[in-house]
CSV table of C-alpha atoms in Angstrom, one decimal:
chain,number,residue,atom,x,y,z
A,484,MET,CA,0.0,0.1,0.1
A,485,SER,CA,1.0,4.0,-0.2
A,486,ILE,CA,0.5,7.2,1.6
A,487,VAL,CA,-1.5,9.6,-0.2
A,488,MET,CA,-2.5,11.6,2.2
A,489,ASN,CA,-2.0,12.6,6.1
A,490,VAL,CA,-4.3,15.4,7.8
A,491,SER,CA,-4.6,16.6,11.6
A,492,CYS,CA,-7.7,16.5,12.2
A,493,LEU,CA,-8.5,13.1,13.9
A,494,ALA,CA,-11.4,14.0,16.1
A,495,VAL,CA,-13.7,15.4,13.3
A,496,PHE,CA,-12.6,12.3,11.1
A,497,MET,CA,-13.1,10.2,13.5
A,498,LEU,CA,-16.9,11.3,14.5
A,499,VAL,CA,-18.4,12.6,10.9
A,500,CYS,CA,-16.6,10.4,8.3
A,501,ARG,CA,-18.5,7.4,8.2
A,502,GLU,CA,-20.7,5.7,9.7
A,503,GLU,CA,-19.1,2.9,10.2
A,504,VAL,CA,-16.4,4.4,12.4
A,505,LEU,CA,-16.2,3.4,15.4
A,506,VAL,CA,-17.3,5.9,17.6
A,507,HIS,CA,-14.6,6.8,20.4
A,508,GLY,CA,-16.1,8.0,24.3
A,509,ASP,CA,-18.9,7.9,27.3
A,510,ARG,CA,-20.2,11.3,25.9
A,511,ILE,CA,-20.5,9.6,22.5
A,512,GLY,CA,-22.3,6.9,23.6
A,513,MET,CA,-24.8,8.2,26.3
A,514,SER,CA,-25.9,10.2,23.5
A,515,ARG,CA,-27.1,7.7,21.5
A,516,ILE,CA,-28.3,5.3,24.0
A,517,HIS,CA,-30.9,5.7,26.9
A,518,ALA,CA,-29.3,6.9,29.2
A,519,ASP,CA,-31.7,4.7,31.8
A,520,THR,CA,-30.4,1.7,30.4
A,521,LEU,CA,-26.2,3.0,31.7
A,522,ASP,CA,-27.4,2.9,35.2
A,523,ASP,CA,-25.7,0.3,36.2
A,524,GLU,CA,-22.0,0.8,38.3
A,525,SER,CA,-20.8,-2.0,35.5
A,526,ASP,CA,-21.0,0.5,33.0
A,527,ARG,CA,-19.2,3.1,33.9
A,528,GLY,CA,-15.8,3.3,31.5
A,529,LEU,CA,-18.4,2.2,27.7
A,530,GLY,CA,-15.7,2.8,24.6
A,531,ARG,CA,-17.0,2.1,21.2
A,532,VAL,CA,-20.9,2.3,19.8
A,533,LYS,CA,-21.7,0.2,16.4
A,534,LYS,CA,-23.8,0.3,14.0
A,535,TYR,CA,-25.2,-3.3,13.9
A,536,SER,CA,-27.9,-3.6,11.2
A,537,ARG,CA,-29.9,-1.3,8.9
A,538,GLU,CA,-32.8,-1.0,11.1
A,539,GLY,CA,-30.6,0.1,14.0
A,540,LYS,CA,-29.2,-1.8,16.3
A,541,ARG,CA,-26.1,-1.1,18.3
A,542,THR,CA,-23.4,-3.3,20.2
A,543,ILE,CA,-20.8,-1.6,22.6
A,544,ASN,CA,-17.3,-2.9,23.5
A,545,SER,CA,-17.6,-2.2,27.8
A,546,TYR,CA,-14.0,-0.6,28.0
A,547,CYS,CA,-12.3,-1.4,31.3
A,548,ASN,CA,-15.4,-4.2,32.3
A,549,SER,CA,-14.8,-7.3,29.7
A,550,ARG,CA,-18.0,-7.0,27.7
A,551,VAL,CA,-19.5,-6.7,25.0
A,552,LEU,CA,-23.6,-4.8,25.1
A,553,LYS,CA,-26.2,-5.1,22.5
A,554,PHE,CA,-29.2,-2.2,22.4
A,555,SER,CA,-32.4,-1.7,20.8
A,556,PRO,CA,-32.8,0.3,18.4
A,557,ASP,CA,-34.7,2.4,20.6
A,558,GLY,CA,-31.7,2.5,23.4
A,559,LYS,CA,-34.5,1.2,25.9
A,560,GLN,CA,-32.9,-2.3,26.1
A,561,LYS,CA,-29.5,-3.8,27.0
A,562,VAL,CA,-28.3,-7.3,27.1
A,563,VAL,CA,-24.7,-8.9,27.1
A,564,LEU,CA,-24.0,-10.0,24.3
A,565,ILE,CA,-20.3,-11.4,25.1
A,566,SER,CA,-18.4,-11.6,28.6
A,567,ASN,CA,-16.3,-13.8,29.6
A,568,ALA,CA,-18.4,-16.4,30.0
A,569,HIS,CA,-18.0,-16.8,27.0
A,570,LEU,CA,-14.4,-17.1,26.4
A,571,GLN,CA,-14.0,-20.2,28.6
A,572,HIS,CA,-12.6,-22.9,25.5
A,573,ILE,CA,-10.2,-20.3,24.0
A,574,VAL,CA,-6.9,-19.4,26.0
A,575,PRO,CA,-6.6,-17.0,27.6
A,576,SER,CA,-10.5,-17.6,28.3
A,577,PHE,CA,-10.8,-13.9,29.0
A,578,PHE,CA,-11.1,-10.3,27.9
A,579,GLN,CA,-8.2,-7.8,28.6
A,580,ILE,CA,-9.2,-4.4,27.0
A,581,PRO,CA,-12.0,-4.9,24.6
A,582,HIS,CA,-10.8,-2.3,22.7
A,583,SER,CA,-12.5,-2.0,19.3
A,584,LEU,CA,-15.6,-3.6,16.8
A,585,SER,CA,-16.2,-4.1,13.3
A,586,LEU,CA,-19.1,-5.6,11.8
A,587,ASP,CA,-19.7,-8.4,9.2
A,588,GLU,CA,-23.0,-7.3,8.5
A,589,ARG,CA,-24.3,-9.5,6.0
A,590,ASN,CA,-22.5,-12.7,7.4
A,591,LYS,CA,-23.1,-11.7,11.6
A,592,ARG,CA,-19.4,-12.0,12.8
A,593,LEU,CA,-18.4,-9.4,15.3
A,594,PHE,CA,-14.9,-9.1,15.2
A,595,VAL,CA,-13.2,-8.0,18.8
A,596,ALA,CA,-9.7,-6.2,19.0
A,597,ASP,CA,-8.9,-7.4,22.3
A,598,ARG,CA,-6.2,-5.2,22.9
A,599,GLU,CA,-4.0,-7.0,26.1
A,600,ASN,CA,-4.3,-10.1,25.3
A,601,SER,CA,-3.3,-8.7,21.4
A,602,ARG,CA,-5.9,-11.0,19.1
A,603,VAL,CA,-8.8,-10.4,17.3
A,604,LEU,CA,-11.6,-12.8,18.2
A,605,MET,CA,-14.6,-13.5,16.0
A,606,PHE,CA,-18.3,-14.1,17.6
A,607,ASP,CA,-21.6,-15.0,15.9
A,608,ALA,CA,-23.0,-11.5,16.3
A,609,ASP,CA,-26.5,-12.9,17.6
A,610,LYS,CA,-25.7,-15.3,19.7
A,611,GLY,CA,-22.2,-14.0,21.3
A,612,ARG,CA,-20.8,-17.3,20.3
A,613,ILE,CA,-16.8,-17.3,19.8
A,614,LEU,CA,-16.1,-18.6,16.2
A,615,GLN,CA,-12.0,-18.3,16.3
A,616,ASP,CA,-9.4,-16.3,17.6
A,617,PHE,CA,-6.8,-14.5,15.2
A,618,ASN,CA,-3.0,-14.2,16.8
A,619,TYR,CA,-1.4,-13.1,13.9
A,620,PHE,CA,-0.2,-9.4,14.5
A,621,GLY,CA,2.2,-9.0,17.6
A,622,GLU,CA,1.9,-7.1,20.7
A,623,ARG,CA,-1.4,-5.1,21.8
A,624,VAL,CA,-4.2,-5.3,19.0
A,625,PHE,CA,-5.8,-2.2,18.8
A,626,ALA,CA,-8.2,-2.3,16.6
A,627,ALA,CA,-9.7,-4.5,13.4
A,628,HIS,CA,-11.6,-3.6,10.9
A,629,TYR,CA,-13.7,-5.8,8.4
A,630,HIS,CA,-13.6,-5.3,4.6
A,631,ARG,CA,-16.4,-7.9,2.5
A,632,GLU,CA,-13.4,-8.2,-0.5
A,633,LYS,CA,-12.6,-11.9,-1.2
A,634,GLY,CA,-14.3,-13.4,1.3
A,635,GLY,CA,-13.4,-11.2,3.9
A,636,ILE,CA,-10.6,-9.4,5.0
A,637,LEU,CA,-9.4,-7.7,7.8
A,638,HIS,CA,-7.3,-4.6,8.7
A,639,VAL,CA,-5.8,-4.8,11.9
A,640,VAL,CA,-3.0,-2.0,13.2
A,641,ASN,CA,-1.2,-3.0,16.9
A,642,GLY,CA,0.8,-0.9,19.2
A,643,PRO,CA,3.7,-2.9,20.8
A,644,ILE,CA,6.0,-1.0,23.0
A,645,SER,CA,9.9,-2.7,22.3
A,646,VAL,CA,9.3,-2.5,18.8
A,647,ASN,CA,7.1,-0.3,15.7
A,648,SER,CA,4.2,0.3,15.2
A,649,GLN,CA,2.3,-1.4,11.8
A,650,GLY,CA,-0.7,-2.5,10.0
A,651,PHE,CA,-1.5,-5.8,9.0
A,652,THR,CA,-4.1,-7.1,6.4
A,653,PHE,CA,-5.7,-10.1,7.1
A,654,SER,CA,-7.3,-12.7,4.3
A,655,LEU,CA,-10.1,-14.8,6.7
A,656,ARG,CA,-10.5,-17.2,3.8
A,657,ARG,CA,-6.8,-18.1,4.0
A,658,ASN,CA,-6.0,-17.2,7.9
A,659,ALA,CA,-2.9,-15.7,7.3
A,660,VAL,CA,-1.3,-12.4,7.2
A,661,ILE,CA,-1.4,-11.1,3.1
A,662,GLN,CA,0.4,-7.8,3.7
A,663,GLU,CA,2.2,-6.0,6.1
A,664,TRP,CA,2.2,-2.3,6.1
A,665,ARG,CA,3.1,1.6,7.1
A,666,PRO,CA,4.3,5.0,7.0
A,667,ALA,CA,7.9,5.4,5.9
A,668,SER,CA,8.2,7.9,8.5
A,669,GLY,CA,6.6,4.8,10.9
A,670,PHE,CA,3.3,5.4,13.2
A,671,SER,CA,3.9,7.0,16.3
A,672,GLU,CA,0.5,5.1,18.3
A,673,PRO,CA,-1.9,4.4,15.9
A,674,HIS,CA,-5.2,3.5,17.7
A,675,ASP,CA,-8.1,2.9,14.9
A,676,VAL,CA,-8.8,2.1,11.7
A,677,THR,CA,-11.2,1.5,9.5
A,678,SER,CA,-11.3,1.4,5.0
A,679,ASP,CA,-13.4,2.9,2.4
A,680,ASP,CA,-16.2,-0.2,1.2
A,681,GLU,CA,-16.2,0.6,-2.5
A,682,ASN,CA,-12.3,1.8,-3.6
A,683,GLY,CA,-10.1,0.1,-0.5
A,684,ALA,CA,-8.3,2.7,1.0
A,685,VAL,CA,-7.4,2.1,4.8
A,686,TYR,CA,-7.4,4.7,6.9
A,687,VAL,CA,-5.9,5.0,10.6
A,688,ALA,CA,-5.9,7.3,13.5
A,689,ASP,CA,-2.4,7.4,14.9
A,690,ILE,CA,-3.3,9.6,18.2
A,691,GLY,CA,0.9,9.8,19.0
A,692,LYS,CA,1.3,11.8,15.7
A,693,ASN,CA,-2.4,13.6,15.8
A,694,THR,CA,-3.1,12.6,12.2
A,695,VAL,CA,-5.2,10.5,10.1
A,696,TRP,CA,-2.7,8.6,7.0
A,697,LYS,CA,-4.5,7.3,4.4
A,698,PHE,CA,-3.6,4.1,2.8
A,699,LYS,CA,-4.5,3.5,-1.0
A,700,ARG,CA,-3.6,0.7,-2.7
A,701,ARG,CA,-0.9,-0.1,-5.8
A,702,VAL,CA,-2.3,-3.5,-6.4
A,703,GLN,CA,-5.2,-5.9,-6.4
A,704,ILE,CA,-5.3,-7.9,-3.0
A,705,GLN,CA,-5.0,-11.5,-4.1
A,706,ALA,CA,-7.0,-12.6,-1.0
């Protein structure tokens, strides 16, 4: 991939660029969900809101509470879609900061970046059942975004402490990383990632440089 631009408008881009971008922050979450559904002590620390379907269902990763919540379209009904109880058949059998969400709406698959466990988890988006875990992305996986191309690919960014951060393109069909990428000057703290459904461009929010990087594909991905 080649970089075609970087812009210093992180907050604006994250909130308004595309509907599919994960929305970060307690105040944003509260504005979309009725306050009376979040009156539990365990709801403190809500992190990201993700549109679930055309009918308006939403999922939220509870940033510090190791779970994913699911809300009705009107925001009045809440269920715990995924918790540590759903992870008993994998190792480690618990979340350690679920940091981002991405949905494959057509196939009803939900992807969760489990940051400090350095993995991406794939769940049944309706039932919360674990389908697969992916551990190919180095230390500390901050974000993963699903793209429907070529049987499904994930764009993933990490944030290791000891080595340089980078991005990955992962083929779900091949179960393998097919590209690794980063700016020539390097990432600082890549924190979120999304991609364009039409042209495949990938956008990364780098909070260390207060920058959004845009990566444009040079060649067609053979996923």
